[in-house]
Amino acid sequence: MDKIELRVMKLTAGMLAIFLLALLYASYARNVGMPACVPYSGVFSKPHLQQIDSNTYEAFFVAKMWSFEPSDVYVPAGSDVDIYLTSSDVVHGFNISEKAVNLMAVPGAINKKTVHFEKAGIYKIVCHEYCGIGHHSMEGEIIVYDKTK
Ligand code: CUA
């Protein structure tokens, strides 16, 4: 290896070290992070489920690296659930395969789908849009219970 090659490698390593230090400085000393893009609508400031009438619910979900909030939702069998979905960081997926629900969670936007849950059971929500290192473990549940039991 000649001297110039070695010098270029040292220079490159030095620059990478500077970039890394700049990132750490921004993140820890200046508290610069991912921008939050939750829609202004206040309902998403605290993701939740609310009952509208005897068999209709509204569920406000926020997807974020790497979970859904709320992570589990309980509704009685026979319910209609209006799902409102957004993301607070990057684009995520929201898939309930048993119910053919296939939504995207997009920062700054709200997507909606109404789903009827006739049968009791546990309906898995999975993120089906690659969103980083924790993507494979990003999931939630809609738990539909039998009112009569
Ligand atoms: Cu969120 Cu993949």
PDB file of C-alpha atoms and ligand atoms in Angstrom, residues 63-68 89-93 126-132 134-136 138, ligand 1:
ATOM      1  CA  ALA A  63     -48.068   3.929  13.901  1.00  0.00           C
ATOM      2  CA  LYS A  64     -44.484   4.665  14.895  1.00  0.00           C
ATOM      3  CA  MET A  65     -41.157   2.889  14.968  1.00  0.00           C
ATOM      4  CA  TRP A  66     -41.936   0.088  15.874  1.00  0.00           C
ATOM      5  CA  SER A  67     -45.357  -0.259  17.383  1.00  0.00           C
ATOM      6  CA  PHE A  68     -48.968   0.721  17.055  1.00  0.00           C
ATOM      7  CA  ASP A  89     -42.484   9.117  11.797  1.00  0.00           C
ATOM      8  CA  VAL A  90     -42.133   7.120   8.564  1.00  0.00           C
ATOM      9  CA  VAL A  91     -44.564   5.257   6.333  1.00  0.00           C
ATOM     10  CA  HIS A  92     -45.864   2.071   7.956  1.00  0.00           C
ATOM     11  CA  GLY A  93     -48.344  -0.578   6.895  1.00  0.00           C
ATOM     12  CA  VAL A 126     -49.062  -6.298  11.288  1.00  0.00           C
ATOM     13  CA  CYS A 127     -46.928  -3.651   9.660  1.00  0.00           C
ATOM     14  CA  HIS A 128     -46.430  -4.795   6.086  1.00  0.00           C
ATOM     15  CA  GLU A 129     -44.322  -1.885   4.849  1.00  0.00           C
ATOM     16  CA  TYR A 130     -40.621  -2.110   5.591  1.00  0.00           C
ATOM     17  CA  CYS A 131     -39.867   0.615   8.139  1.00  0.00           C
ATOM     18  CA  GLY A 132     -36.494  -0.170   9.599  1.00  0.00           C
ATOM     19  CA  GLY A 134     -37.760  -3.311  14.133  1.00  0.00           C
ATOM     20  CA  HIS A 135     -40.228  -3.788  11.261  1.00  0.00           C
ATOM     21  CA  HIS A 136     -40.654  -7.539  11.768  1.00  0.00           C
ATOM     22  CA  MET A 138     -44.265  -4.237  14.718  1.00  0.00           C
TER      23      MET A 138
HETATM   24 CU1  CUA B   1     -43.722  -0.286  10.575  1.00  0.00          CU
HETATM   25 CU2  CUA B   1     -42.833  -1.916   9.127  1.00  0.00          CU
END
